mmCIF file with all atom_site columns, C-alpha atoms and ligand atoms in Angstrom:
data_model
loop_
_atom_site.group_PDB
_atom_site.id
_atom_site.type_symbol
_atom_site.label_atom_id
_atom_site.label_alt_id
_atom_site.label_comp_id
_atom_site.label_asym_id
_atom_site.label_entity_id
_atom_site.label_seq_id
_atom_site.pdbx_PDB_ins_code
_atom_site.Cartn_x
_atom_site.Cartn_y
_atom_site.Cartn_z
_atom_site.occupancy
_atom_site.B_iso_or_equiv
_atom_site.pdbx_formal_charge
_atom_site.auth_seq_id
_atom_site.auth_comp_id
_atom_site.auth_asym_id
_atom_site.auth_atom_id
_atom_site.pdbx_PDB_model_num
ATOM   1   C CA  . MET A 1 1   ? 0.000   0.000   0.000   1.00 0.00 ? 1140 MET A CA  1
ATOM   2   C CA  . ALA A 1 2   ? 1.245   3.475   -0.829  1.00 0.00 ? 1141 ALA A CA  1
ATOM   3   C CA  . GLN A 1 3   ? 1.688   6.121   1.859   1.00 0.00 ? 1142 GLN A CA  1
ATOM   4   C CA  . MET A 1 4   ? -0.691  9.051   1.827   1.00 0.00 ? 1143 MET A CA  1
ATOM   5   C CA  . GLU A 1 5   ? -1.479  12.290  3.634   1.00 0.00 ? 1144 GLU A CA  1
ATOM   6   C CA  . THR A 1 6   ? -4.106  11.156  6.111   1.00 0.00 ? 1145 THR A CA  1
ATOM   7   C CA  . ARG A 1 7   ? -5.021  14.479  7.782   1.00 0.00 ? 1146 ARG A CA  1
ATOM   8   C CA  . GLY A 1 8   ? -7.856  16.749  6.770   1.00 0.00 ? 1147 GLY A CA  1
ATOM   9   C CA  . GLY A 1 9   ? -8.033  20.500  7.479   1.00 0.00 ? 1148 GLY A CA  1
ATOM   10  C CA  . ASP A 1 10  ? -9.354  19.823  10.989  1.00 0.00 ? 1149 ASP A CA  1
ATOM   11  C CA  . GLY A 1 11  ? -6.348  17.632  11.811  1.00 0.00 ? 1150 GLY A CA  1
ATOM   12  C CA  . ARG A 1 12  ? -8.419  14.438  11.825  1.00 0.00 ? 1151 ARG A CA  1
ATOM   13  C CA  . TRP A 1 13  ? -7.769  11.396  9.627   1.00 0.00 ? 1152 TRP A CA  1
ATOM   14  C CA  . SER A 1 14  ? -9.256  11.826  6.179   1.00 0.00 ? 1153 SER A CA  1
ATOM   15  C CA  . PRO A 1 15  ? -9.407  9.660   3.041   1.00 0.00 ? 1154 PRO A CA  1
ATOM   16  C CA  . LYS A 1 16  ? -9.417  12.785  0.841   1.00 0.00 ? 1155 LYS A CA  1
ATOM   17  C CA  . GLY A 1 17  ? -7.225  12.101  -2.184  1.00 0.00 ? 1156 GLY A CA  1
ATOM   18  C CA  . ALA A 1 18  ? -6.666  8.471   -1.233  1.00 0.00 ? 1157 ALA A CA  1
ATOM   19  C CA  . THR A 1 19  ? -7.031  5.657   -3.751  1.00 0.00 ? 1158 THR A CA  1
ATOM   20  C CA  . ALA A 1 20  ? -9.314  2.814   -2.689  1.00 0.00 ? 1159 ALA A CA  1
ATOM   21  C CA  . LEU A 1 21  ? -10.355 -0.587  -4.003  1.00 0.00 ? 1160 LEU A CA  1
ATOM   22  C CA  . VAL A 1 22  ? -13.668 -1.871  -2.622  1.00 0.00 ? 1161 VAL A CA  1
ATOM   23  C CA  . THR A 1 23  ? -14.720 -5.306  -3.862  1.00 0.00 ? 1162 THR A CA  1
ATOM   24  C CA  . GLY A 1 24  ? -18.470 -5.973  -4.178  1.00 0.00 ? 1163 GLY A CA  1
ATOM   25  C CA  . GLY A 1 25  ? -19.507 -2.310  -4.297  1.00 0.00 ? 1164 GLY A CA  1
ATOM   26  C CA  . THR A 1 26  ? -22.857 -2.533  -6.081  1.00 0.00 ? 1165 THR A CA  1
ATOM   27  C CA  . ARG A 1 27  ? -24.997 -3.541  -3.103  1.00 0.00 ? 1166 ARG A CA  1
ATOM   28  C CA  . GLY A 1 28  ? -25.132 -3.685  0.666   1.00 0.00 ? 1167 GLY A CA  1
ATOM   29  C CA  . ILE A 1 29  ? -22.143 -2.870  2.845   1.00 0.00 ? 1168 ILE A CA  1
ATOM   30  C CA  . GLY A 1 30  ? -19.706 -2.503  -0.084  1.00 0.00 ? 1169 GLY A CA  1
ATOM   31  C CA  . HIS A 1 31  ? -22.016 -0.011  -1.803  1.00 0.00 ? 1170 HIS A CA  1
ATOM   32  C CA  . ALA A 1 32  ? -22.215 2.076   1.377   1.00 0.00 ? 1171 ALA A CA  1
ATOM   33  C CA  . ILE A 1 33  ? -18.417 1.984   1.803   1.00 0.00 ? 1172 ILE A CA  1
ATOM   34  C CA  . VAL A 1 34  ? -17.844 3.101   -1.809  1.00 0.00 ? 1173 VAL A CA  1
ATOM   35  C CA  . GLU A 1 35  ? -20.190 6.072   -1.364  1.00 0.00 ? 1174 GLU A CA  1
ATOM   36  C CA  . GLU A 1 36  ? -18.806 7.051   2.017   1.00 0.00 ? 1175 GLU A CA  1
ATOM   37  C CA  . LEU A 1 37  ? -15.176 6.949   0.887   1.00 0.00 ? 1176 LEU A CA  1
ATOM   38  C CA  . ALA A 1 38  ? -15.985 8.849   -2.333  1.00 0.00 ? 1177 ALA A CA  1
ATOM   39  C CA  . LYS A 1 39  ? -18.041 11.473  -0.463  1.00 0.00 ? 1178 LYS A CA  1
ATOM   40  C CA  . HIS A 1 40  ? -14.997 12.028  1.754   1.00 0.00 ? 1179 HIS A CA  1
ATOM   41  C CA  . GLY A 1 41  ? -12.865 12.651  -1.336  1.00 0.00 ? 1180 GLY A CA  1
ATOM   42  C CA  . ALA A 1 42  ? -11.306 9.270   -2.046  1.00 0.00 ? 1181 ALA A CA  1
ATOM   43  C CA  . VAL A 1 43  ? -10.966 7.990   -5.609  1.00 0.00 ? 1182 VAL A CA  1
ATOM   44  C CA  . VAL A 1 44  ? -12.600 4.581   -5.621  1.00 0.00 ? 1183 VAL A CA  1
ATOM   45  C CA  . TYR A 1 45  ? -12.370 1.502   -7.843  1.00 0.00 ? 1184 TYR A CA  1
ATOM   46  C CA  . THR A 1 46  ? -14.983 -1.180  -7.313  1.00 0.00 ? 1185 THR A CA  1
ATOM   47  C CA  . CYS A 1 47  ? -16.088 -4.471  -8.839  1.00 0.00 ? 1186 CYS A CA  1
ATOM   48  C CA  . SER A 1 48  ? -18.941 -6.955  -8.902  1.00 0.00 ? 1187 SER A CA  1
ATOM   49  C CA  . ARG A 1 49  ? -20.073 -9.804  -11.157 1.00 0.00 ? 1188 ARG A CA  1
ATOM   50  C CA  . ASN A 1 50  ? -23.072 -8.065  -12.755 1.00 0.00 ? 1189 ASN A CA  1
ATOM   51  C CA  . GLN A 1 51  ? -22.090 -5.622  -15.526 1.00 0.00 ? 1190 GLN A CA  1
ATOM   52  C CA  . LYS A 1 52  ? -25.560 -4.007  -15.756 1.00 0.00 ? 1191 LYS A CA  1
ATOM   53  C CA  . GLN A 1 53  ? -25.810 -3.329  -12.032 1.00 0.00 ? 1192 GLN A CA  1
ATOM   54  C CA  . LEU A 1 54  ? -22.217 -2.088  -11.958 1.00 0.00 ? 1193 LEU A CA  1
ATOM   55  C CA  . ASP A 1 55  ? -22.870 0.312   -14.852 1.00 0.00 ? 1194 ASP A CA  1
ATOM   56  C CA  . GLU A 1 56  ? -26.015 1.648   -13.140 1.00 0.00 ? 1195 GLU A CA  1
ATOM   57  C CA  . CYS A 1 57  ? -24.084 2.290   -9.929  1.00 0.00 ? 1196 CYS A CA  1
ATOM   58  C CA  . LEU A 1 58  ? -21.168 3.961   -11.745 1.00 0.00 ? 1197 LEU A CA  1
ATOM   59  C CA  . GLU A 1 59  ? -23.621 6.208   -13.616 1.00 0.00 ? 1198 GLU A CA  1
ATOM   60  C CA  . LYS A 1 60  ? -25.385 7.176   -10.395 1.00 0.00 ? 1199 LYS A CA  1
ATOM   61  C CA  . TRP A 1 61  ? -22.104 7.976   -8.626  1.00 0.00 ? 1200 TRP A CA  1
ATOM   62  C CA  . LYS A 1 62  ? -20.933 10.015  -11.614 1.00 0.00 ? 1201 LYS A CA  1
ATOM   63  C CA  . SER A 1 63  ? -24.160 12.050  -11.534 1.00 0.00 ? 1202 SER A CA  1
ATOM   64  C CA  . LYS A 1 64  ? -23.447 12.776  -7.856  1.00 0.00 ? 1203 LYS A CA  1
ATOM   65  C CA  . GLY A 1 65  ? -19.965 14.012  -8.752  1.00 0.00 ? 1204 GLY A CA  1
ATOM   66  C CA  . LEU A 1 66  ? -18.210 11.110  -7.034  1.00 0.00 ? 1205 LEU A CA  1
ATOM   67  C CA  . LYS A 1 67  ? -14.970 9.686   -8.393  1.00 0.00 ? 1206 LYS A CA  1
ATOM   68  C CA  . VAL A 1 68  ? -15.816 5.992   -8.752  1.00 0.00 ? 1207 VAL A CA  1
ATOM   69  C CA  . THR A 1 69  ? -14.914 3.604   -11.525 1.00 0.00 ? 1208 THR A CA  1
ATOM   70  C CA  . GLY A 1 70  ? -14.917 -0.157  -11.778 1.00 0.00 ? 1209 GLY A CA  1
ATOM   71  C CA  . SER A 1 71  ? -15.017 -3.350  -13.756 1.00 0.00 ? 1210 SER A CA  1
ATOM   72  C CA  . VAL A 1 72  ? -16.618 -6.761  -13.615 1.00 0.00 ? 1211 VAL A CA  1
ATOM   73  C CA  . CYS A 1 73  ? -14.736 -9.315  -11.553 1.00 0.00 ? 1212 CYS A CA  1
ATOM   74  C CA  . ASP A 1 74  ? -15.737 -12.525 -9.840  1.00 0.00 ? 1213 ASP A CA  1
ATOM   75  C CA  . VAL A 1 75  ? -13.331 -12.600 -6.919  1.00 0.00 ? 1214 VAL A CA  1
ATOM   76  C CA  . LEU A 1 76  ? -13.778 -16.370 -6.688  1.00 0.00 ? 1215 LEU A CA  1
ATOM   77  C CA  . SER A 1 77  ? -11.729 -16.654 -9.883  1.00 0.00 ? 1216 SER A CA  1
ATOM   78  C CA  . ARG A 1 78  ? -7.959  -16.293 -9.489  1.00 0.00 ? 1217 ARG A CA  1
ATOM   79  C CA  . MET A 1 79  ? -7.661  -15.259 -13.161 1.00 0.00 ? 1218 MET A CA  1
ATOM   80  C CA  . GLU A 1 80  ? -10.293 -12.534 -12.714 1.00 0.00 ? 1219 GLU A CA  1
ATOM   81  C CA  . ARG A 1 81  ? -8.646  -11.327 -9.479  1.00 0.00 ? 1220 ARG A CA  1
ATOM   82  C CA  . GLU A 1 82  ? -5.327  -11.002 -11.299 1.00 0.00 ? 1221 GLU A CA  1
ATOM   83  C CA  . LYS A 1 83  ? -7.043  -9.072  -14.110 1.00 0.00 ? 1222 LYS A CA  1
ATOM   84  C CA  . LEU A 1 84  ? -8.683  -6.825  -11.507 1.00 0.00 ? 1223 LEU A CA  1
ATOM   85  C CA  . MET A 1 85  ? -5.322  -6.048  -9.921  1.00 0.00 ? 1224 MET A CA  1
ATOM   86  C CA  . GLU A 1 86  ? -3.902  -5.246  -13.355 1.00 0.00 ? 1225 GLU A CA  1
ATOM   87  C CA  . ASN A 1 87  ? -6.791  -2.837  -13.982 1.00 0.00 ? 1226 ASN A CA  1
ATOM   88  C CA  . VAL A 1 88  ? -6.469  -1.247  -10.557 1.00 0.00 ? 1227 VAL A CA  1
ATOM   89  C CA  . THR A 1 89  ? -2.688  -0.938  -10.824 1.00 0.00 ? 1228 THR A CA  1
ATOM   90  C CA  . GLY A 1 90  ? -3.069  0.798   -14.190 1.00 0.00 ? 1229 GLY A CA  1
ATOM   91  C CA  . TYR A 1 91  ? -5.885  3.074   -13.030 1.00 0.00 ? 1230 TYR A CA  1
ATOM   92  C CA  . PHE A 1 92  ? -4.083  4.200   -9.852  1.00 0.00 ? 1231 PHE A CA  1
ATOM   93  C CA  . ASP A 1 93  ? -0.619  4.158   -11.393 1.00 0.00 ? 1232 ASP A CA  1
ATOM   94  C CA  . GLY A 1 94  ? 0.481   1.500   -8.906  1.00 0.00 ? 1233 GLY A CA  1
ATOM   95  C CA  . LYS A 1 95  ? -0.545  3.468   -5.785  1.00 0.00 ? 1234 LYS A CA  1
ATOM   96  C CA  . LEU A 1 96  ? -3.304  1.872   -3.717  1.00 0.00 ? 1235 LEU A CA  1
ATOM   97  C CA  . ASN A 1 97  ? -3.928  3.364   -0.251  1.00 0.00 ? 1236 ASN A CA  1
ATOM   98  C CA  . ILE A 1 98  ? -7.045  1.512   0.910   1.00 0.00 ? 1237 ILE A CA  1
ATOM   99  C CA  . LEU A 1 99  ? -8.232  -2.052  0.246   1.00 0.00 ? 1238 LEU A CA  1
ATOM   100 C CA  . VAL A 1 100 ? -11.727 -3.067  1.395   1.00 0.00 ? 1239 VAL A CA  1
ATOM   101 C CA  . ASN A 1 101 ? -11.929 -6.809  0.793   1.00 0.00 ? 1240 ASN A CA  1
ATOM   102 C CA  . ASN A 1 102 ? -15.728 -6.759  1.112   1.00 0.00 ? 1241 ASN A CA  1
ATOM   103 C CA  . ALA A 1 103 ? -17.020 -9.369  -1.367  1.00 0.00 ? 1242 ALA A CA  1
ATOM   104 C CA  . GLY A 1 104 ? -16.919 -12.629 0.490   1.00 0.00 ? 1243 GLY A CA  1
ATOM   105 C CA  . THR A 1 105 ? -18.772 -15.286 2.313   1.00 0.00 ? 1244 THR A CA  1
ATOM   106 C CA  . ASN A 1 106 ? -18.677 -17.032 5.651   1.00 0.00 ? 1245 ASN A CA  1
ATOM   107 C CA  . VAL A 1 107 ? -16.802 -20.327 5.649   1.00 0.00 ? 1246 VAL A CA  1
ATOM   108 C CA  . LEU A 1 108 ? -16.570 -21.531 9.211   1.00 0.00 ? 1247 LEU A CA  1
ATOM   109 C CA  . LYS A 1 109 ? -13.517 -23.660 9.923   1.00 0.00 ? 1248 LYS A CA  1
ATOM   110 C CA  . GLU A 1 110 ? -10.178 -23.426 11.703  1.00 0.00 ? 1249 GLU A CA  1
ATOM   111 C CA  . ALA A 1 111 ? -7.906  -20.737 10.224  1.00 0.00 ? 1250 ALA A CA  1
ATOM   112 C CA  . THR A 1 112 ? -5.138  -23.283 9.571   1.00 0.00 ? 1251 THR A CA  1
ATOM   113 C CA  . LYS A 1 113 ? -7.519  -25.440 7.481   1.00 0.00 ? 1252 LYS A CA  1
ATOM   114 C CA  . PHE A 1 114 ? -8.212  -22.767 4.830   1.00 0.00 ? 1253 PHE A CA  1
ATOM   115 C CA  . THR A 1 115 ? -6.879  -23.424 1.326   1.00 0.00 ? 1254 THR A CA  1
ATOM   116 C CA  . ALA A 1 116 ? -6.063  -20.986 -1.505  1.00 0.00 ? 1255 ALA A CA  1
ATOM   117 C CA  . GLU A 1 117 ? -9.370  -22.009 -3.147  1.00 0.00 ? 1256 GLU A CA  1
ATOM   118 C CA  . ASP A 1 118 ? -11.308 -21.023 0.024   1.00 0.00 ? 1257 ASP A CA  1
HETATM 119 N N1  . LIG B 2 .   ? -24.886 -8.268  5.922   1.00 0.00 ? 2593 LIG B N1  1
HETATM 120 C C1  . LIG B 2 .   ? -24.454 -8.812  7.061   1.00 0.00 ? 2593 LIG B C1  1
HETATM 121 O O1  . LIG B 2 .   ? -25.146 -8.876  8.095   1.00 0.00 ? 2593 LIG B O1  1
HETATM 122 C C2  . LIG B 2 .   ? -23.035 -9.352  7.134   1.00 0.00 ? 2593 LIG B C2  1
HETATM 123 C C3  . LIG B 2 .   ? -22.573 -9.851  8.356   1.00 0.00 ? 2593 LIG B C3  1
HETATM 124 C C4  . LIG B 2 .   ? -21.259 -10.335 8.440   1.00 0.00 ? 2593 LIG B C4  1
HETATM 125 C C5  . LIG B 2 .   ? -20.438 -10.321 7.325   1.00 0.00 ? 2593 LIG B C5  1
HETATM 126 N N2  . LIG B 2 .   ? -20.922 -9.843  6.162   1.00 0.00 ? 2593 LIG B N2  1
HETATM 127 C C6  . LIG B 2 .   ? -20.017 -9.841  5.030   1.00 0.00 ? 2593 LIG B C6  1
HETATM 128 O O2  . LIG B 2 .   ? -19.964 -8.530  4.484   1.00 0.00 ? 2593 LIG B O2  1
HETATM 129 C C7  . LIG B 2 .   ? -19.802 -8.616  3.084   1.00 0.00 ? 2593 LIG B C7  1
HETATM 130 C C8  . LIG B 2 .   ? -20.904 -7.854  2.349   1.00 0.00 ? 2593 LIG B C8  1
HETATM 131 O O3  . LIG B 2 .   ? -22.159 -8.321  2.794   1.00 0.00 ? 2593 LIG B O3  1
HETATM 132 P P1  . LIG B 2 .   ? -23.504 -7.686  2.242   1.00 0.00 ? 2593 LIG B P1  1
HETATM 133 O O4  . LIG B 2 .   ? -24.590 -8.164  3.158   1.00 0.00 ? 2593 LIG B O4  1
HETATM 134 O O5  . LIG B 2 .   ? -23.324 -6.219  2.028   1.00 0.00 ? 2593 LIG B O5  1
HETATM 135 O O6  . LIG B 2 .   ? -23.654 -8.476  0.836   1.00 0.00 ? 2593 LIG B O6  1
HETATM 136 P P2  . LIG B 2 .   ? -24.629 -8.169  -0.414  1.00 0.00 ? 2593 LIG B P2  1
HETATM 137 O O7  . LIG B 2 .   ? -25.673 -7.162  -0.070  1.00 0.00 ? 2593 LIG B O7  1
HETATM 138 O O8  . LIG B 2 .   ? -25.045 -9.499  -0.933  1.00 0.00 ? 2593 LIG B O8  1
HETATM 139 O O9  . LIG B 2 .   ? -23.625 -7.483  -1.472  1.00 0.00 ? 2593 LIG B O9  1
HETATM 140 C C9  . LIG B 2 .   ? -22.532 -8.217  -1.936  1.00 0.00 ? 2593 LIG B C9  1
HETATM 141 C C10 . LIG B 2 .   ? -21.803 -7.377  -2.967  1.00 0.00 ? 2593 LIG B C10 1
HETATM 142 O O10 . LIG B 2 .   ? -20.649 -8.118  -3.388  1.00 0.00 ? 2593 LIG B O10 1
HETATM 143 C C11 . LIG B 2 .   ? -20.793 -8.480  -4.784  1.00 0.00 ? 2593 LIG B C11 1
HETATM 144 N N3  . LIG B 2 .   ? -20.308 -9.847  -4.895  1.00 0.00 ? 2593 LIG B N3  1
HETATM 145 C C12 . LIG B 2 .   ? -20.816 -10.981 -4.368  1.00 0.00 ? 2593 LIG B C12 1
HETATM 146 N N4  . LIG B 2 .   ? -20.078 -12.035 -4.695  1.00 0.00 ? 2593 LIG B N4  1
HETATM 147 C C13 . LIG B 2 .   ? -19.062 -11.563 -5.478  1.00 0.00 ? 2593 LIG B C13 1
HETATM 148 C C14 . LIG B 2 .   ? -17.985 -12.182 -6.155  1.00 0.00 ? 2593 LIG B C14 1
HETATM 149 N N5  . LIG B 2 .   ? -17.778 -13.500 -6.107  1.00 0.00 ? 2593 LIG B N5  1
HETATM 150 N N6  . LIG B 2 .   ? -17.138 -11.388 -6.859  1.00 0.00 ? 2593 LIG B N6  1
HETATM 151 C C15 . LIG B 2 .   ? -17.321 -10.058 -6.925  1.00 0.00 ? 2593 LIG B C15 1
HETATM 152 N N7  . LIG B 2 .   ? -18.329 -9.411  -6.311  1.00 0.00 ? 2593 LIG B N7  1
HETATM 153 C C16 . LIG B 2 .   ? -19.210 -10.171 -5.597  1.00 0.00 ? 2593 LIG B C16 1
HETATM 154 C C17 . LIG B 2 .   ? -22.288 -8.332  -5.087  1.00 0.00 ? 2593 LIG B C17 1
HETATM 155 O O11 . LIG B 2 .   ? -22.533 -8.053  -6.478  1.00 0.00 ? 2593 LIG B O11 1
HETATM 156 P P3  . LIG B 2 .   ? -22.761 -9.252  -7.539  1.00 0.00 ? 2593 LIG B P3  1
HETATM 157 O O12 . LIG B 2 .   ? -23.682 -10.252 -6.878  1.00 0.00 ? 2593 LIG B O12 1
HETATM 158 O O13 . LIG B 2 .   ? -23.358 -8.598  -8.743  1.00 0.00 ? 2593 LIG B O13 1
HETATM 159 O O14 . LIG B 2 .   ? -21.412 -9.832  -7.824  1.00 0.00 ? 2593 LIG B O14 1
HETATM 160 C C18 . LIG B 2 .   ? -22.610 -7.117  -4.225  1.00 0.00 ? 2593 LIG B C18 1
HETATM 161 O O15 . LIG B 2 .   ? -22.170 -5.924  -4.826  1.00 0.00 ? 2593 LIG B O15 1
HETATM 162 C C19 . LIG B 2 .   ? -19.785 -10.120 2.734   1.00 0.00 ? 2593 LIG B C19 1
HETATM 163 O O16 . LIG B 2 .   ? -18.436 -10.543 2.681   1.00 0.00 ? 2593 LIG B O16 1
HETATM 164 C C20 . LIG B 2 .   ? -20.498 -10.748 3.911   1.00 0.00 ? 2593 LIG B C20 1
HETATM 165 O O17 . LIG B 2 .   ? -20.085 -12.101 4.099   1.00 0.00 ? 2593 LIG B O17 1
HETATM 166 C C21 . LIG B 2 .   ? -22.195 -9.361  6.036   1.00 0.00 ? 2593 LIG B C21 1
#
């Protein structure tokens, strides 16, 4: 992760100007995180599996003046994750400040039993 200026004018931590990747940003918690970060001035990249829903979200954020872009990615696929990281690296010129690994599921087992596929 790249270093960034984390203080706003009031001296408090701020994501203004930060670059952020939020996976699963078209609905639910991820959607709220994308909007909140962008409203606080971060530049956000997001992804989901549904192109139509992603496009609708990107259009809505653009109309609100928020800096959000994204692409389709199924994070279950290693190939698609690698493509996502290529896209994000190119878009942010290799500088990512914030990663919100939101798209996921609950697999309950001992931490040492998880595999790369999990
Ligand atoms: N809601 C809760 O109470 C709760 C509690 C504990 C933990 N969590 C965790 O918090 C995260 C978000 O939950 P949520 O309730 O906000 O979920 P949600 O409303 O179902 O939204 C999930 C988001 O992630 C995307 N997504 C799902 N699977 C994906 C995949 N394989 N690749 C890329 N994008 C994917 C969805 O879009 P597409 O379907 O179009 O891909 C959508 O944008 C999850 O990891 C969940 O396990 C949630």
